[in-house]
Amino acid sequence: MSPQILDNALGAIGHTPLVRLDKVAAQLGLKCNLLAKLEFLSVGGSIKDRIAKAMIEAAESEGKLVPGQSVVIEPTSGNTGIGMAVACAIKGYRCIITLPNKMSLEKEAALRALGAEVVRTPTEAAWDSPDSHIGVAKKLQRRIPGGIILDQYRNVNNPLIHEMATGPEIIEAVVSTPSSTARPSSGKVDVVICGAGTGGTITGVSRAMKKTHNKECIVVGVDPKGSILAVPEDLNTADDGAMYVVEGIGYDFIPDVLSRDPADVDSWIKTGDDESFAAVRIIMRSEGLLVGGSSGSALSGAEKWFKTEAGQKVAQTEGKNVVLIFADGIRNYMSKPWFLSMAMEAEPSELAASIAGALEES
Ligand code: PMP
């Protein structure tokens, strides 16, 4: 389809590119194709734009949201909030976002810039405490006339939009890219690896793959150490209650929209902050992609999965297509110490030596 004028920014949500990560694949010694879905190129900067738009438009068509009256309130780790704030700015709703303290200043600034109000909540408050981002959102809803929580943790439109759009976009890109001698392809999506927060992405994308495309597709969930989403349970116990810096993935409760059915998610991998952030650096320096922390977790999880029995088989098979989901970009984390220390770290190189020499001369 030739490019057309969009009615507004909501038309620039999703439709993100799927790109080869050939240099990373070579570093990992893979024969399979390693591909990434670049969700930070969505208009609000993350994969969560998709669900924000879907939940708001579904509520509008059900008559639950009334322009000029309704106040959208949502507890989020930030990205769903930014998507909601984009949609609310365009559609004219007031928007209040409850955000745990650990989430970045950049997310709060983006939210405020889009006209949303932001209420910070203690990170350590358990999800069912009245002080958590979920508890505070409920309190606000009771007090504010017209307040409505669309609730990404329970809303069926969260996994559904990934089943109807994110998954099919991946399938279409893989199916319509021909296999060649230089770039062999099975013509199918063989593996999907992604982080889970609400679990909407992994659940919906998995359903798209297994129901409509390739029932043998292997879906691997990535869960930070300290979170409890992984199955089996004992994967989570080693780091019980540990705090982690990576944002947007992991929880202290199991959201309704996350399927932990092994028929949907075949296996789970735990990742630590350090390995996630090291992976971000590799993605940036090798592939030129300015991704956020959970994308590093996806790559780090993939690296670990390739060492499992099932993973080794895929890794050594030419043409197998392994898709990682890069959920957001570095815009959200530019002032975070983990990013600044990585970005500013000098790489000892001949080029650096020549630059230093040239500067001394002048
Ligand atoms: N990565 C980031 C940066 C996110 O904000 C989110 C959403 N919380 C995810 C991954 C996980 O997405 P989902 O909620 O669909 O599991």
XYZ file of C-alpha atoms in Angstrom, residues 71-320:
250
model
C -11.350 10.503 33.243
C -9.006 7.705 32.228
C -7.036 6.386 35.219
C -4.450 3.641 34.729
C -1.805 1.975 36.901
C 1.215 1.239 34.712
C 4.969 0.873 34.607
C 4.825 3.854 32.263
C 4.551 2.707 28.689
C 0.846 1.874 28.765
C 0.422 5.264 30.415
C 2.274 7.017 27.590
C 0.101 5.213 25.025
C -3.015 6.211 26.984
C -1.793 9.806 27.261
C -1.222 9.947 23.484
C -4.758 8.654 22.850
C -6.277 10.935 25.523
C -4.485 14.012 24.108
C -5.924 13.268 20.678
C -9.398 12.306 21.855
C -9.729 14.928 24.603
C -9.932 12.824 27.779
C -8.340 13.740 31.078
C -5.759 11.136 31.998
C -4.265 10.179 35.369
C -1.404 7.701 35.565
C -0.257 5.976 38.754
C 3.405 5.070 38.439
C 5.722 3.241 40.880
C 8.672 5.385 42.041
C 11.228 3.123 40.370
C 10.007 4.033 36.893
C 12.138 6.588 35.065
C 11.865 10.369 35.183
C 11.771 10.298 31.384
C 8.474 8.380 31.463
C 6.978 10.868 33.932
C 8.182 13.805 31.823
C 6.720 12.283 28.633
C 3.409 11.681 30.440
C 3.250 15.229 31.786
C 4.257 16.663 28.405
C 1.295 14.828 26.869
C -0.990 16.460 29.441
C -1.468 13.503 31.801
C -1.360 13.875 35.572
C 1.080 11.539 37.306
C 0.857 10.116 40.836
C 3.983 8.310 42.060
C 3.617 5.311 44.380
C 6.111 3.368 46.539
C 7.833 0.646 44.512
C 7.954 -1.684 47.503
C 4.154 -1.566 48.105
C 2.718 -5.021 47.343
C 0.337 -4.994 44.376
C -2.732 -5.534 46.617
C -1.764 -2.850 49.150
C -3.803 0.405 49.064
C -0.523 2.296 48.481
C 0.548 0.431 45.338
C 0.047 1.909 41.859
C -2.970 -0.386 41.529
C -4.340 0.496 44.999
C -3.944 4.235 44.441
C -5.618 4.047 41.004
C -8.632 2.357 42.638
C -8.753 5.034 45.364
C -8.691 7.781 42.723
C -11.412 6.082 40.720
C -13.712 6.022 43.770
C -13.164 9.760 44.354
C -13.080 11.216 40.842
C -16.392 11.622 38.999
C -16.209 9.918 35.608
C -13.074 8.021 36.648
C -12.575 4.752 34.809
C -9.764 2.171 34.986
C -9.515 0.178 31.761
C -7.188 -2.213 33.621
C -4.500 -3.646 31.354
C -3.993 -6.507 33.830
C -7.491 -7.863 33.123
C -8.662 -6.257 29.872
C -9.123 -8.881 27.125
C -8.224 -6.268 24.522
C -4.646 -6.352 25.819
C -3.742 -9.880 24.634
C -6.289 -9.611 21.810
C -4.591 -6.721 19.996
C -1.316 -8.667 20.025
C -3.135 -11.693 18.617
C -4.832 -9.577 15.953
C -1.985 -7.179 15.049
C 1.465 -7.698 16.594
C 1.549 -11.432 15.828
C 0.109 -11.166 12.293
C 2.583 -8.374 11.431
C 5.467 -10.674 12.407
C 3.998 -13.566 10.420
C 3.442 -11.387 7.349
C 7.018 -10.079 7.390
C 8.482 -13.585 7.705
C 6.180 -15.213 5.149
C 6.645 -12.490 2.553
C 10.463 -12.434 2.739
C 11.676 -15.064 0.265
C 14.310 -17.605 1.232
C 17.588 -17.191 -0.661
C 20.972 -18.899 -0.706
C 22.474 -15.977 1.188
C 19.566 -15.786 3.616
C 17.795 -19.124 3.985
C 14.395 -19.030 5.686
C 11.998 -21.749 6.820
C 9.212 -19.367 5.733
C 7.730 -19.664 9.237
C 8.099 -18.073 12.635
C 9.847 -20.897 14.518
C 10.515 -19.201 17.874
C 9.325 -16.045 19.651
C 11.179 -14.760 22.721
C 9.899 -11.813 24.744
C 9.615 -10.344 28.202
C 6.389 -10.395 30.198
C 4.885 -7.624 32.309
C 1.113 -7.884 32.081
C 1.822 -10.846 29.799
C -0.473 -9.452 27.113
C 2.245 -9.467 24.462
C 3.469 -13.006 24.977
C -0.022 -14.437 25.368
C -1.475 -12.713 22.306
C 1.532 -13.226 20.039
C 1.676 -16.879 21.058
C -1.990 -17.380 20.172
C -1.456 -15.753 16.778
C 1.466 -18.081 16.074
C 0.001 -21.320 17.355
C -3.607 -20.914 16.234
C -3.143 -19.445 12.778
C 0.417 -19.943 11.611
C 2.642 -22.670 13.067
C 1.415 -24.761 15.962
C 4.998 -25.963 16.496
C 6.200 -22.397 17.121
C 8.175 -22.293 20.388
C 7.309 -19.359 22.657
C 9.790 -18.403 25.365
C 8.943 -15.965 28.173
C 11.602 -13.836 29.852
C 11.108 -12.862 33.495
C 13.501 -10.811 35.638
C 15.059 -12.373 38.735
C 12.926 -11.196 41.673
C 9.629 -11.482 39.737
C 7.238 -14.443 40.035
C 5.800 -14.826 36.532
C 7.943 -17.748 35.339
C 6.765 -21.353 35.274
C 7.593 -23.708 36.961
C 7.436 -21.815 40.279
C 10.839 -23.002 41.478
C 12.492 -20.860 38.786
C 11.348 -17.855 40.845
C 12.308 -18.931 44.349
C 16.089 -18.501 44.086
C 15.753 -14.709 43.952
C 12.544 -14.351 45.951
C 11.609 -10.699 46.510
C 14.860 -9.309 45.019
C 14.516 -5.802 43.529
C 15.443 -5.331 39.891
C 16.141 -2.157 37.952
C 14.897 -3.213 34.508
C 11.481 -1.641 33.873
C 8.265 -2.929 32.326
C 8.730 -6.647 32.888
C 8.123 -8.817 35.952
C 5.530 -8.536 38.736
C 4.751 -9.657 42.265
C 1.364 -11.062 41.171
C 0.064 -13.010 38.189
C -2.002 -10.728 35.924
C -5.202 -12.319 34.566
C -4.146 -11.637 30.973
C -0.911 -13.627 31.299
C -1.303 -17.207 30.183
C 1.008 -19.500 32.129
C -0.413 -22.447 30.226
C 2.525 -24.389 28.737
C 0.402 -24.659 25.581
C 0.852 -20.883 25.148
C 4.288 -20.271 26.671
C 6.577 -23.270 26.170
C 9.318 -22.258 28.561
C 10.567 -19.444 30.763
C 14.030 -17.974 31.298
C 15.091 -15.772 34.226
C 17.415 -12.805 33.570
C 19.382 -10.445 35.828
C 19.853 -6.683 35.463
C 23.551 -6.855 34.629
C 23.142 -9.304 31.781
C 20.137 -7.365 30.410
C 22.057 -4.096 30.362
C 25.143 -5.746 28.861
C 22.861 -7.059 26.104
C 21.463 -3.556 25.480
C 25.022 -2.385 24.837
C 25.607 -5.198 22.347
C 22.359 -4.378 20.513
C 23.284 -0.695 20.337
C 26.892 -1.118 19.260
C 26.379 -4.054 16.872
C 23.037 -3.242 15.313
C 22.612 0.520 15.809
C 19.338 0.079 17.650
C 18.574 2.404 20.590
C 16.562 -0.083 22.644
C 15.438 -0.026 26.283
C 16.333 -2.401 29.108
C 13.681 -5.071 28.535
C 14.936 -5.533 24.963
C 18.284 -6.404 26.524
C 16.442 -8.911 28.703
C 14.899 -10.446 25.571
C 18.341 -10.885 23.989
C 19.904 -12.113 27.218
C 16.998 -14.577 27.639
C 17.527 -15.732 24.042
C 21.231 -16.277 24.645
C 20.399 -18.492 27.629
C 17.635 -20.324 25.764
C 20.002 -21.137 22.875
C 22.033 -23.131 25.406
C 19.063 -25.395 26.298
C 18.499 -28.633 24.382
C 15.602 -27.234 22.327
C 17.508 -23.983 21.821
C 20.679 -25.661 20.580
C 18.755 -27.482 17.875
C 17.238 -24.239 16.608
C 20.530 -22.336 16.915
C 22.292 -24.838 14.658
C 19.591 -25.016 11.967
C 19.937 -22.705 8.979
C 16.744 -20.867 8.077
C 14.951 -21.177 11.422
